[in-house]
Amino acid sequence: MFIIHCHTPVIEWSAPIPVPIMSLLIRSCAALLLTLSLPLAAAPAPMHAQFLPPDDLTLRDAAPEQQQLLQVTDYAVVVGSQRQSNQQPIPVTSPLLIRLKGKSLNKGATINQVLVNFDGESKSLKKPVYDDKSKTLTLFHPMAQYTVVIDLLRNDTVYCQFLSYANGHVWADLHTSSVRPR
């Protein structure tokens, strides 16, 4: 029963609040508090984020500025021989690379080719580089990983992803989809 006093804007409730209404009120307040306690707009995880290593240094705490994700459809192995100049003593080198072609998978991706270079010395590998103009990602791996990469390409569907962040952090990988052991 409500009692409304005409002279004051106070509304008095003279009966106890029914249990179903109280229960609904408590649940609504709890849901509101829970919602408000969640972090504001967490950065969406990039596609294939499950293949990223743990981020112990929190280098990937923001959304990537750029993501390129390619599903490899074909590849070619290139074994070259070059001499970079007529000047002496510049040695002849024999680069080994795998050229991957495929289709880009994520929204905004323009990648259509990956060059995987293998370095025989593996002293200091260069960072992955994506060139927008040629739509090519260039990766550098130690020679010891050549057989692993070829094995992946021969036996599984392979994906290549490239992520770059505002803080300068860059990540690139070749990975398969999740496979159940036999």
Tab-separated table of N, CA and C in Angstrom:
chain	number	residue	atom	x	y	z
A	1	MET	N	0.836	-1.166	0.000
A	1	MET	CA	0.000	0.000	0.000
A	1	MET	C	0.883	1.232	0.000
A	2	PHE	N	0.649	2.174	-0.893
A	2	PHE	CA	1.392	3.427	-0.995
A	2	PHE	C	0.665	4.525	-0.242
A	3	ILE	N	1.428	5.367	0.405
A	3	ILE	CA	0.864	6.576	1.015
A	3	ILE	C	1.611	7.743	0.387
A	4	ILE	N	0.906	8.611	-0.252
A	4	ILE	CA	1.521	9.762	-0.890
A	4	ILE	C	1.016	11.005	-0.194
A	5	HIS	N	1.922	11.769	0.320
A	5	HIS	CA	1.569	13.041	0.947
A	5	HIS	C	1.600	14.109	-0.128
A	6	CYS	N	0.551	14.845	-0.238
A	6	CYS	CA	0.441	15.852	-1.287
A	6	CYS	C	1.360	17.035	-1.058
A	7	HIS	N	1.677	17.318	0.179
A	7	HIS	CA	2.463	18.516	0.458
A	7	HIS	C	3.958	18.269	0.363
A	8	THR	N	4.388	17.030	0.422
A	8	THR	CA	5.823	16.745	0.340
A	8	THR	C	6.052	15.755	-0.788
A	9	PRO	N	7.210	15.829	-1.417
A	9	PRO	CA	7.492	14.911	-2.517
A	9	PRO	C	8.012	13.556	-2.040
A	10	VAL	N	7.746	13.152	-0.828
A	10	VAL	CA	8.235	11.894	-0.285
A	10	VAL	C	7.193	10.809	-0.505
A	11	ILE	N	7.673	9.678	-0.967
A	11	ILE	CA	6.800	8.519	-1.137
A	11	ILE	C	7.196	7.521	-0.064
A	12	GLU	N	6.252	7.044	0.673
A	12	GLU	CA	6.530	6.071	1.721
A	12	GLU	C	5.981	4.720	1.296
A	13	TRP	N	6.715	3.692	1.634
A	13	TRP	CA	6.298	2.326	1.359
A	13	TRP	C	5.930	1.723	2.686
A	14	SER	N	4.674	1.391	2.877
A	14	SER	CA	4.248	0.920	4.189
A	14	SER	C	4.238	-0.596	4.291
A	15	ALA	N	4.387	-1.297	3.179
A	15	ALA	CA	4.390	-2.755	3.222
A	15	ALA	C	5.813	-3.238	2.930
A	16	PRO	N	6.180	-4.408	3.424
A	16	PRO	CA	7.517	-4.930	3.119
A	16	PRO	C	7.628	-5.252	1.622
A	17	ILE	N	8.872	-5.144	1.099
A	17	ILE	CA	9.103	-5.443	-0.321
A	17	ILE	C	8.961	-6.947	-0.507
A	18	PRO	N	8.149	-7.375	-1.467
A	18	PRO	CA	7.967	-8.811	-1.690
A	18	PRO	C	9.303	-9.482	-2.030
A	19	VAL	N	9.480	-10.729	-1.612
A	19	VAL	CA	10.720	-11.477	-1.798
A	19	VAL	C	11.121	-11.584	-3.272
A	20	PRO	N	10.204	-11.900	-4.210
A	20	PRO	CA	10.634	-11.993	-5.610
A	20	PRO	C	11.196	-10.670	-6.139
A	21	ILE	N	10.619	-9.558	-5.735
A	21	ILE	CA	11.117	-8.257	-6.200
A	21	ILE	C	12.476	-7.979	-5.577
A	22	MET	N	12.649	-8.301	-4.297
A	22	MET	CA	13.924	-8.088	-3.615
A	22	MET	C	15.011	-8.946	-4.258
A	23	SER	N	14.691	-10.195	-4.555
A	23	SER	CA	15.647	-11.096	-5.181
A	23	SER	C	16.073	-10.561	-6.551
A	24	LEU	N	15.116	-10.087	-7.327
A	24	LEU	CA	15.411	-9.514	-8.639
A	24	LEU	C	16.269	-8.265	-8.497
A	25	LEU	N	15.964	-7.453	-7.512
A	25	LEU	CA	16.714	-6.225	-7.266
A	25	LEU	C	18.164	-6.541	-6.896
A	26	ILE	N	18.371	-7.519	-6.041
A	26	ILE	CA	19.721	-7.907	-5.623
A	26	ILE	C	20.500	-8.467	-6.811
A	27	ARG	N	19.865	-9.330	-7.607
A	27	ARG	CA	20.546	-9.894	-8.782
A	27	ARG	C	20.910	-8.811	-9.781
A	28	SER	N	20.018	-7.864	-9.986
A	28	SER	CA	20.284	-6.769	-10.926
A	28	SER	C	21.455	-5.921	-10.453
A	29	CYS	N	21.484	-5.607	-9.176
A	29	CYS	CA	22.591	-4.816	-8.626
A	29	CYS	C	23.909	-5.583	-8.722
A	30	ALA	N	23.876	-6.879	-8.437
A	30	ALA	CA	25.084	-7.698	-8.521
A	30	ALA	C	25.603	-7.747	-9.958
A	31	ALA	N	24.704	-7.912	-10.918
A	31	ALA	CA	25.106	-7.939	-12.325
A	31	ALA	C	25.704	-6.602	-12.748
A	32	LEU	N	25.111	-5.516	-12.298
A	32	LEU	CA	25.621	-4.189	-12.628
A	32	LEU	C	27.008	-3.981	-12.032
A	33	LEU	N	27.207	-4.371	-10.784
A	33	LEU	CA	28.520	-4.231	-10.154
A	33	LEU	C	29.568	-5.091	-10.847
A	34	LEU	N	29.206	-6.294	-11.224
A	34	LEU	CA	30.126	-7.173	-11.933
A	34	LEU	C	30.522	-6.571	-13.276
A	35	THR	N	29.552	-6.049	-13.995
A	35	THR	CA	29.822	-5.428	-15.291
A	35	THR	C	30.743	-4.228	-15.135
A	36	LEU	N	30.506	-3.422	-14.137
A	36	LEU	CA	31.331	-2.234	-13.931
A	36	LEU	C	32.740	-2.572	-13.466
A	37	SER	N	32.926	-3.751	-12.878
A	37	SER	CA	34.250	-4.118	-12.393
A	37	SER	C	35.132	-4.718	-13.481
A	38	LEU	N	34.569	-5.041	-14.638
A	38	LEU	CA	35.359	-5.593	-15.735
A	38	LEU	C	36.254	-4.513	-16.320
A	39	PRO	N	37.429	-4.904	-16.879
A	39	PRO	CA	38.300	-3.900	-17.488
A	39	PRO	C	37.609	-3.261	-18.688
A	40	LEU	N	37.902	-2.023	-18.900
A	40	LEU	CA	37.300	-1.303	-20.015
A	40	LEU	C	37.921	-1.760	-21.322
A	41	ALA	N	37.122	-2.081	-22.280
A	41	ALA	CA	37.498	-2.359	-23.664
A	41	ALA	C	38.882	-2.977	-23.813
A	42	ALA	N	39.011	-4.237	-23.479
A	42	ALA	CA	40.273	-4.927	-23.691
A	42	ALA	C	40.542	-5.016	-25.184
A	43	ALA	N	41.814	-4.972	-25.550
A	43	ALA	CA	42.173	-5.028	-26.966
A	43	ALA	C	41.755	-6.380	-27.529
A	44	PRO	N	41.118	-6.395	-28.690
A	44	PRO	CA	40.708	-7.668	-29.260
A	44	PRO	C	41.934	-8.486	-29.663
A	45	ALA	N	41.864	-9.777	-29.443
A	45	ALA	CA	42.983	-10.646	-29.802
A	45	ALA	C	43.043	-10.790	-31.321
A	46	PRO	N	44.246	-10.756	-31.883
A	46	PRO	CA	44.356	-10.939	-33.328
A	46	PRO	C	44.006	-12.373	-33.716
A	47	MET	N	43.641	-12.562	-34.978
A	47	MET	CA	43.392	-13.917	-35.465
A	47	MET	C	44.654	-14.749	-35.231
A	48	HIS	N	44.491	-16.014	-34.946
A	48	HIS	CA	45.586	-16.963	-34.712
A	48	HIS	C	46.436	-16.563	-33.503
A	49	ALA	N	45.863	-15.818	-32.569
A	49	ALA	CA	46.595	-15.396	-31.366
A	49	ALA	C	47.023	-16.594	-30.523
A	50	GLN	N	46.342	-17.719	-30.674
A	50	GLN	CA	46.689	-18.903	-29.886
A	50	GLN	C	48.077	-19.438	-30.240
A	51	PHE	N	48.660	-18.983	-31.350
A	51	PHE	CA	49.980	-19.453	-31.751
A	51	PHE	C	51.099	-18.517	-31.293
A	52	LEU	N	50.752	-17.455	-30.583
A	52	LEU	CA	51.763	-16.536	-30.059
A	52	LEU	C	52.355	-17.100	-28.776
A	53	PRO	N	53.643	-16.853	-28.532
A	53	PRO	CA	54.237	-17.321	-27.276
A	53	PRO	C	53.722	-16.482	-26.108
A	54	PRO	N	53.963	-16.918	-24.876
A	54	PRO	CA	53.550	-16.114	-23.724
A	54	PRO	C	54.174	-14.716	-23.797
A	55	ASP	N	53.431	-13.732	-23.359
A	55	ASP	CA	53.889	-12.338	-23.409
A	55	ASP	C	54.361	-11.906	-22.021
A	56	ASP	N	55.443	-12.520	-21.551
A	56	ASP	CA	55.957	-12.263	-20.206
A	56	ASP	C	56.384	-10.809	-19.999
A	57	LEU	N	56.826	-10.152	-21.051
A	57	LEU	CA	57.302	-8.768	-20.937
A	57	LEU	C	56.217	-7.756	-21.287
A	58	THR	N	54.998	-8.225	-21.497
A	58	THR	CA	53.837	-7.401	-21.889
A	58	THR	C	54.146	-6.490	-23.074
A	59	LEU	N	54.790	-7.059	-24.074
A	59	LEU	CA	55.088	-6.310	-25.298
A	59	LEU	C	53.870	-6.209	-26.204
A	60	ARG	N	52.916	-7.120	-26.006
A	60	ARG	CA	51.722	-7.138	-26.858
A	60	ARG	C	50.476	-6.771	-26.056
A	61	ASP	N	50.590	-5.813	-25.139
A	61	ASP	CA	49.437	-5.469	-24.309
A	61	ASP	C	48.416	-4.607	-25.043
A	62	ALA	N	48.768	-4.043	-26.169
A	62	ALA	CA	47.825	-3.265	-26.986
A	62	ALA	C	47.528	-4.045	-28.264
A	63	ALA	N	46.513	-3.613	-28.966
A	63	ALA	CA	46.189	-4.250	-30.244
A	63	ALA	C	47.317	-3.975	-31.235
A	64	PRO	N	47.611	-4.935	-32.122
A	64	PRO	CA	48.663	-4.688	-33.106
A	64	PRO	C	48.269	-3.571	-34.076
A	65	GLU	N	49.268	-2.806	-34.499
A	65	GLU	CA	49.021	-1.784	-35.519
A	65	GLU	C	48.758	-2.441	-36.868
A	66	GLN	N	49.424	-3.570	-37.067
A	66	GLN	CA	49.274	-4.268	-38.342
A	66	GLN	C	49.303	-5.769	-38.104
A	67	GLN	N	48.422	-6.484	-38.808
A	67	GLN	CA	48.479	-7.938	-38.826
A	67	GLN	C	48.325	-8.387	-40.263
A	68	GLN	N	49.213	-9.268	-40.661
A	68	GLN	CA	49.131	-9.916	-41.961
A	68	GLN	C	49.064	-11.408	-41.678
A	69	LEU	N	48.058	-12.075	-42.214
A	69	LEU	CA	47.893	-13.508	-42.002
A	69	LEU	C	47.670	-14.159	-43.356
A	70	LEU	N	48.529	-15.107	-43.695
A	70	LEU	CA	48.513	-15.758	-45.001
A	70	LEU	C	48.366	-17.259	-44.826
A	71	GLN	N	47.486	-17.861	-45.622
A	71	GLN	CA	47.427	-19.319	-45.696
A	71	GLN	C	48.239	-19.715	-46.914
A	72	VAL	N	49.262	-20.521	-46.704
A	72	VAL	CA	50.167	-20.906	-47.788
A	72	VAL	C	49.465	-21.897	-48.705
A	73	THR	N	49.472	-21.591	-50.010
A	73	THR	CA	48.865	-22.491	-50.996
A	73	THR	C	49.919	-23.187	-51.853
A	74	ASP	N	51.080	-22.553	-52.045
A	74	ASP	CA	52.166	-23.213	-52.761
A	74	ASP	C	53.502	-22.594	-52.364
A	75	TYR	N	54.570	-23.336	-52.650
A	75	TYR	CA	55.898	-22.856	-52.280
A	75	TYR	C	56.920	-23.300	-53.311
A	76	ALA	N	58.056	-22.609	-53.325
A	76	ALA	CA	59.177	-22.962	-54.192
A	76	ALA	C	60.465	-22.765	-53.403
A	77	VAL	N	61.389	-23.705	-53.563
A	77	VAL	CA	62.699	-23.603	-52.932
A	77	VAL	C	63.647	-22.961	-53.939
A	78	VAL	N	64.397	-21.965	-53.491
A	78	VAL	CA	65.342	-21.265	-54.361
A	78	VAL	C	66.732	-21.383	-53.745
A	79	VAL	N	67.652	-21.992	-54.497
A	79	VAL	CA	69.047	-22.075	-54.084
A	79	VAL	C	69.824	-21.223	-55.074
A	80	GLY	N	70.403	-20.141	-54.591
A	80	GLY	CA	71.056	-19.195	-55.487
A	80	GLY	C	72.562	-19.207	-55.361
A	81	SER	N	73.177	-18.447	-56.231
A	81	SER	CA	74.609	-18.214	-56.193
A	81	SER	C	74.813	-16.781	-56.641
A	82	GLN	N	75.522	-16.004	-55.831
A	82	GLN	CA	75.689	-14.601	-56.208
A	82	GLN	C	77.038	-14.067	-55.779
A	83	ARG	N	77.462	-13.096	-56.526
A	83	ARG	CA	78.613	-12.289	-56.148
A	83	ARG	C	78.128	-10.858	-56.227
A	84	GLN	N	78.190	-10.159	-55.138
A	84	GLN	CA	77.533	-8.870	-55.041
A	84	GLN	C	78.264	-7.738	-55.748
A	85	SER	N	79.509	-7.941	-56.169
A	85	SER	CA	80.264	-6.864	-56.798
A	85	SER	C	81.485	-7.440	-57.496
A	86	ASN	N	82.096	-6.622	-58.352
A	86	ASN	CA	83.359	-7.020	-58.982
A	86	ASN	C	84.552	-6.707	-58.095
A	87	GLN	N	84.305	-6.015	-56.998
A	87	GLN	CA	85.384	-5.650	-56.081
A	87	GLN	C	85.931	-6.902	-55.399
A	88	GLN	N	87.212	-6.888	-55.124
A	88	GLN	CA	87.839	-7.991	-54.406
A	88	GLN	C	88.006	-7.579	-52.955
A	89	PRO	N	88.020	-8.318	-51.972
A	89	PRO	CA	87.646	-9.728	-51.918
A	89	PRO	C	86.208	-9.896	-51.450
A	90	ILE	N	85.271	-9.842	-52.333
A	90	ILE	CA	83.875	-10.102	-51.989
A	90	ILE	C	83.583	-11.547	-52.376
A	91	PRO	N	83.192	-12.343	-51.397
A	91	PRO	CA	82.976	-13.764	-51.693
A	91	PRO	C	81.674	-14.004	-52.455
A	92	VAL	N	81.647	-15.136	-53.097
A	92	VAL	CA	80.416	-15.603	-53.722
A	92	VAL	C	79.578	-16.221	-52.607
A	93	THR	N	78.304	-15.869	-52.576
A	93	THR	CA	77.417	-16.437	-51.566
A	93	THR	C	76.386	-17.324	-52.241
A	94	SER	N	75.807	-18.197	-51.470
A	94	SER	CA	74.799	-19.114	-51.990
A	94	SER	C	73.567	-19.042	-51.096
A	95	PRO	N	72.698	-18.071	-51.368
A	95	PRO	CA	71.505	-17.945	-50.524
A	95	PRO	C	70.522	-19.097	-50.742
A	96	LEU	N	69.855	-19.460	-49.664
A	96	LEU	CA	68.807	-20.478	-49.704
A	96	LEU	C	67.545	-19.832	-49.168
A	97	LEU	N	66.478	-19.905	-49.948
A	97	LEU	CA	65.216	-19.339	-49.485
A	97	LEU	C	64.048	-20.166	-49.987
A	98	ILE	N	62.939	-20.003	-49.292
A	98	ILE	CA	61.680	-20.625	-49.713
A	98	ILE	C	60.707	-19.487	-49.976
A	99	ARG	N	60.114	-19.502	-51.162
A	99	ARG	CA	59.116	-18.498	-51.539
A	99	ARG	C	57.736	-19.117	-51.318
A	100	LEU	N	56.968	-18.499	-50.418
A	100	LEU	CA	55.622	-18.981	-50.108
A	100	LEU	C	54.603	-18.055	-50.749
A	101	LYS	N	53.611	-18.634	-51.367
A	101	LYS	CA	52.509	-17.841	-51.917
A	101	LYS	C	51.217	-18.363	-51.308
A	102	GLY	N	50.205	-17.498	-51.288
A	102	GLY	CA	48.947	-17.926	-50.710
A	102	GLY	C	47.917	-16.832	-50.725
A	103	LYS	N	46.935	-17.013	-49.851
A	103	LYS	CA	45.850	-16.032	-49.780
A	103	LYS	C	45.810	-15.428	-48.384
A	104	SER	N	45.578	-14.113	-48.345
A	104	SER	CA	45.480	-13.442	-47.049
A	104	SER	C	44.135	-13.776	-46.421
A	105	LEU	N	44.128	-13.879	-45.093
A	105	LEU	CA	42.937	-14.355	-44.389
A	105	LEU	C	42.235	-13.312	-43.539
A	106	ASN	N	42.952	-12.342	-43.042
A	106	ASN	CA	42.303	-11.406	-42.116
A	106	ASN	C	41.916	-10.106	-42.808
A	107	LYS	N	40.968	-9.425	-42.195
A	107	LYS	CA	40.468	-8.164	-42.737
A	107	LYS	C	41.601	-7.142	-42.799
A	108	GLY	N	41.754	-6.509	-43.937
A	108	GLY	CA	42.779	-5.489	-44.111
A	108	GLY	C	44.138	-6.028	-44.514
A	109	ALA	N	44.299	-7.339	-44.553
A	109	ALA	CA	45.590	-7.914	-44.937
A	109	ALA	C	45.781	-7.800	-46.442
A	110	THR	N	47.012	-7.510	-46.832
A	110	THR	CA	47.333	-7.384	-48.255
A	110	THR	C	48.419	-8.354	-48.681
A	111	ILE	N	48.960	-9.097	-47.749
A	111	ILE	CA	50.079	-9.999	-48.018
A	111	ILE	C	49.712	-11.038	-49.075
A	112	ASN	N	50.670	-11.325	-49.975
A	112	ASN	CA	50.447	-12.411	-50.926
A	112	ASN	C	51.688	-13.280	-51.103
A	113	GLN	N	52.778	-12.921	-50.430
A	113	GLN	CA	54.014	-13.670	-50.601
A	113	GLN	C	54.891	-13.543	-49.354
A	114	VAL	N	55.604	-14.625	-49.049
A	114	VAL	CA	56.560	-14.628	-47.938
A	114	VAL	C	57.870	-15.202	-48.457
A	115	LEU	N	58.963	-14.520	-48.170
A	115	LEU	CA	60.295	-15.032	-48.492
A	115	LEU	C	60.954	-15.454	-47.184
A	116	VAL	N	61.233	-16.743	-47.068
A	116	VAL	CA	61.882	-17.266	-45.866
A	116	VAL	C	63.347	-17.499	-46.214
A	117	ASN	N	64.216	-16.638	-45.709
A	117	ASN	CA	65.656	-16.741	-45.954
A	117	ASN	C	66.304	-17.559	-44.850
A	118	PHE	N	67.255	-18.402	-45.240
A	118	PHE	CA	67.972	-19.221	-44.267
A	118	PHE	C	69.424	-18.777	-44.230
A	119	ASP	N	69.889	-18.476	-43.031
A	119	ASP	CA	71.235	-17.960	-42.821
A	119	ASP	C	72.108	-19.067	-42.255
A	120	GLY	N	73.188	-19.381	-42.975
A	120	GLY	CA	74.083	-20.452	-42.554
A	120	GLY	C	74.858	-20.128	-41.293
A	121	GLU	N	75.145	-18.855	-41.069
A	121	GLU	CA	75.937	-18.487	-39.896
A	121	GLU	C	75.070	-18.263	-38.664
A	122	SER	N	73.880	-17.765	-38.850
A	122	SER	CA	72.900	-17.553	-37.770
A	122	SER	C	73.450	-16.757	-36.593
A	123	LYS	N	74.413	-15.887	-36.852
A	123	LYS	CA	74.987	-15.098	-35.754
A	123	LYS	C	73.989	-14.070	-35.247
A	124	SER	N	73.444	-13.298	-36.157
A	124	SER	CA	72.486	-12.265	-35.777
A	124	SER	C	71.454	-12.158	-36.890
A	125	LEU	N	70.310	-12.744	-36.652
A	125	LEU	CA	69.268	-12.734	-37.675
A	125	LEU	C	68.604	-11.367	-37.739
A	126	LYS	N	68.159	-11.000	-38.924
A	126	LYS	CA	67.448	-9.733	-39.107
A	126	LYS	C	66.001	-9.897	-38.653
A	127	LYS	N	65.377	-8.770	-38.321
A	127	LYS	CA	63.981	-8.822	-37.894
A	127	LYS	C	63.074	-9.018	-39.114
A	128	PRO	N	61.896	-9.594	-38.917
A	128	PRO	CA	60.938	-9.751	-40.018
A	128	PRO	C	60.533	-8.377	-40.552
A	129	VAL	N	60.363	-8.299	-41.871
A	129	VAL	CA	60.011	-7.026	-42.502
A	129	VAL	C	58.866	-7.259	-43.477
A	130	TYR	N	57.818	-6.426	-43.357
A	130	TYR	CA	56.717	-6.481	-44.322
A	130	TYR	C	56.790	-5.248	-45.211
A	131	ASP	N	56.785	-5.475	-46.524
A	131	ASP	CA	56.826	-4.387	-47.498
A	131	ASP	C	55.439	-4.237	-48.121
A	132	ASP	N	54.772	-3.116	-47.811
A	132	ASP	CA	53.418	-2.870	-48.328
A	132	ASP	C	53.381	-2.801	-49.848
A	133	LYS	N	54.401	-2.199	-50.429
A	133	LYS	CA	54.410	-1.989	-51.881
A	133	LYS	C	54.409	-3.321	-52.644
A	134	SER	N	55.284	-4.235	-52.240
A	134	SER	CA	55.363	-5.529	-52.933
A	134	SER	C	54.468	-6.585	-52.294
A	135	LYS	N	53.845	-6.244	-51.153
A	135	LYS	CA	52.973	-7.173	-50.412
A	135	LYS	C	53.723	-8.445	-50.000
A	136	THR	N	54.997	-8.242	-49.629
A	136	THR	CA	55.883	-9.354	-49.313
A	136	THR	C	56.409	-9.249	-47.885
A	137	LEU	N	56.327	-10.349	-47.172
A	137	LEU	CA	56.927	-10.468	-45.849
A	137	LEU	C	58.234	-11.219	-46.013
A	138	THR	N	59.305	-10.695	-45.436
A	138	THR	CA	60.605	-11.354	-45.498
A	138	THR	C	60.987	-11.800	-44.094
A	139	LEU	N	61.257	-13.094	-43.974
A	139	LEU	CA	61.644	-13.699	-42.698
A	139	LEU	C	63.073	-14.210	-42.787
A	140	PHE	N	63.734	-14.278	-41.657
A	140	PHE	CA	65.104	-14.777	-41.590
A	140	PHE	C	65.167	-15.845	-40.512
A	141	HIS	N	65.598	-17.042	-40.914
A	141	HIS	CA	65.680	-18.176	-39.995
A	141	HIS	C	67.071	-18.789	-40.062
A	142	PRO	N	67.493	-19.449	-38.985
A	142	PRO	CA	68.767	-20.164	-39.044
A	142	PRO	C	68.649	-21.370	-39.976
A	143	MET	N	69.754	-21.738	-40.575
A	143	MET	CA	69.779	-22.866	-41.515
A	143	MET	C	69.250	-24.144	-40.862
A	144	ALA	N	69.454	-24.300	-39.577
A	144	ALA	CA	69.008	-25.508	-38.869
A	144	ALA	C	67.492	-25.697	-38.945
A	145	GLN	N	66.732	-24.647	-39.217
A	145	GLN	CA	65.273	-24.761	-39.278
A	145	GLN	C	64.747	-25.098	-40.678
A	146	TYR	N	65.628	-25.191	-41.661
A	146	TYR	CA	65.187	-25.461	-43.032
A	146	TYR	C	64.384	-26.758	-43.123
A	147	THR	N	64.906	-27.846	-42.566
A	147	THR	CA	64.199	-29.133	-42.683
A	147	THR	C	62.860	-29.113	-41.951
A	148	VAL	N	62.786	-28.379	-40.852
A	148	VAL	CA	61.520	-28.266	-40.115
A	148	VAL	C	60.478	-27.561	-40.977
A	149	VAL	N	60.873	-26.453	-41.607
A	149	VAL	CA	59.941	-25.690	-42.445
A	149	VAL	C	59.485	-26.523	-43.641
A	150	ILE	N	60.411	-27.196	-44.302
A	150	ILE	CA	60.047	-28.047	-45.447
A	150	ILE	C	59.105	-29.159	-45.006
A	151	ASP	N	59.363	-29.760	-43.853
A	151	ASP	CA	58.490	-30.814	-43.336
A	151	ASP	C	57.075	-30.285	-43.092
A	152	LEU	N	56.958	-29.097	-42.510
A	152	LEU	CA	55.638	-28.492	-42.295
A	152	LEU	C	54.917	-28.284	-43.625
A	153	LEU	N	55.628	-27.736	-44.594
A	153	LEU	CA	55.013	-27.443	-45.894
A	153	LEU	C	54.557	-28.713	-46.612
A	154	ARG	N	55.292	-29.792	-46.453
A	154	ARG	CA	54.946	-31.049	-47.131
A	154	ARG	C	53.779	-31.778	-46.469
A	155	ASN	N	53.596	-31.570	-45.165
A	155	ASN	CA	52.655	-32.413	-44.427
A	155	ASN	C	51.430	-31.730	-43.848
A	156	ASP	N	51.386	-30.407	-43.817
A	156	ASP	CA	50.278	-29.716	-43.166
A	156	ASP	C	49.894	-28.461	-43.932
A	157	THR	N	48.742	-27.915	-43.567
A	157	THR	CA	48.388	-26.576	-44.023
A	157	THR	C	49.183	-25.609	-43.162
A	158	VAL	N	49.912	-24.713	-43.816
A	158	VAL	CA	50.790	-23.790	-43.096
A	158	VAL	C	50.249	-22.371	-43.219
A	159	TYR	N	50.352	-21.643	-42.123
A	159	TYR	CA	49.959	-20.237	-42.067
A	159	TYR	C	51.186	-19.419	-41.699
A	160	CYS	N	51.215	-18.201	-42.182
A	160	CYS	CA	52.269	-17.273	-41.802
A	160	CYS	C	51.591	-16.021	-41.274
A	161	GLN	N	52.028	-15.569	-40.109
A	161	GLN	CA	51.452	-14.338	-39.575
A	161	GLN	C	52.553	-13.353	-39.220
A	162	PHE	N	52.200	-12.091	-39.332
A	162	PHE	CA	53.099	-10.989	-39.013
A	162	PHE	C	52.310	-9.970	-38.207
A	163	LEU	N	52.842	-9.592	-37.057
A	163	LEU	CA	52.209	-8.590	-36.197
A	163	LEU	C	53.232	-7.512	-35.867
A	164	SER	N	52.820	-6.256	-35.970
A	164	SER	CA	53.697	-5.161	-35.542
A	164	SER	C	52.917	-4.262	-34.592
A	165	TYR	N	53.626	-3.769	-33.580
A	165	TYR	CA	53.010	-2.991	-32.508
A	165	TYR	C	53.617	-1.590	-32.443
A	166	ALA	N	52.876	-0.678	-31.848
A	166	ALA	CA	53.305	0.726	-31.746
A	166	ALA	C	54.616	0.871	-30.973
A	167	ASN	N	54.891	-0.041	-30.048
A	167	ASN	CA	56.120	0.043	-29.248
A	167	ASN	C	57.346	-0.505	-29.979
A	168	GLY	N	57.189	-0.896	-31.256
A	168	GLY	CA	58.309	-1.412	-32.040
A	168	GLY	C	58.424	-2.923	-32.031
A	169	HIS	N	57.637	-3.596	-31.200
A	169	HIS	CA	57.683	-5.055	-31.146
A	169	HIS	C	57.130	-5.636	-32.447
A	170	VAL	N	57.812	-6.653	-32.961
A	170	VAL	CA	57.403	-7.327	-34.191
A	170	VAL	C	57.406	-8.825	-33.915
A	171	TRP	N	56.395	-9.503	-34.401
A	171	TRP	CA	56.336	-10.967	-34.285
A	171	TRP	C	55.959	-11.529	-35.644
A	172	ALA	N	56.633	-12.596	-36.045
A	172	ALA	CA	56.272	-13.313	-37.269
A	172	ALA	C	56.496	-14.795	-37.015
A	173	ASP	N	55.656	-15.622	-37.617
A	173	ASP	CA	55.830	-17.061	-37.453
A	173	ASP	C	55.243	-17.811	-38.629
A	174	LEU	N	55.646	-19.051	-38.721
A	174	LEU	CA	55.019	-20.039	-39.594
A	174	LEU	C	54.421	-21.064	-38.649
A	175	HIS	N	53.167	-21.427	-38.853
A	175	HIS	CA	52.551	-22.420	-37.977
A	175	HIS	C	51.516	-23.228	-38.754
A	176	THR	N	51.190	-24.376	-38.190
A	176	THR	CA	50.128	-25.205	-38.749
A	176	THR	C	48.870	-24.930	-37.943
A	177	SER	N	47.766	-25.488	-38.390
A	177	SER	CA	46.571	-25.411	-37.552
A	177	SER	C	46.735	-26.450	-36.447
A	178	SER	N	45.877	-26.402	-35.468
A	178	SER	CA	45.954	-27.378	-34.381
A	178	SER	C	45.677	-28.769	-34.937
A	179	VAL	N	46.531	-29.707	-34.573
A	179	VAL	CA	46.424	-31.075	-35.076
A	179	VAL	C	46.399	-32.019	-33.890
A	180	ARG	N	45.513	-33.001	-33.936
A	180	ARG	CA	45.470	-34.019	-32.877
A	180	ARG	C	46.539	-35.068	-33.154
A	181	PRO	N	47.240	-35.502	-32.115
A	181	PRO	CA	48.243	-36.554	-32.317
A	181	PRO	C	47.574	-37.855	-32.738
A	182	ARG	N	48.298	-38.634	-33.498
A	182	ARG	CA	47.754	-39.915	-33.991
A	182	ARG	C	47.955	-41.013	-32.995
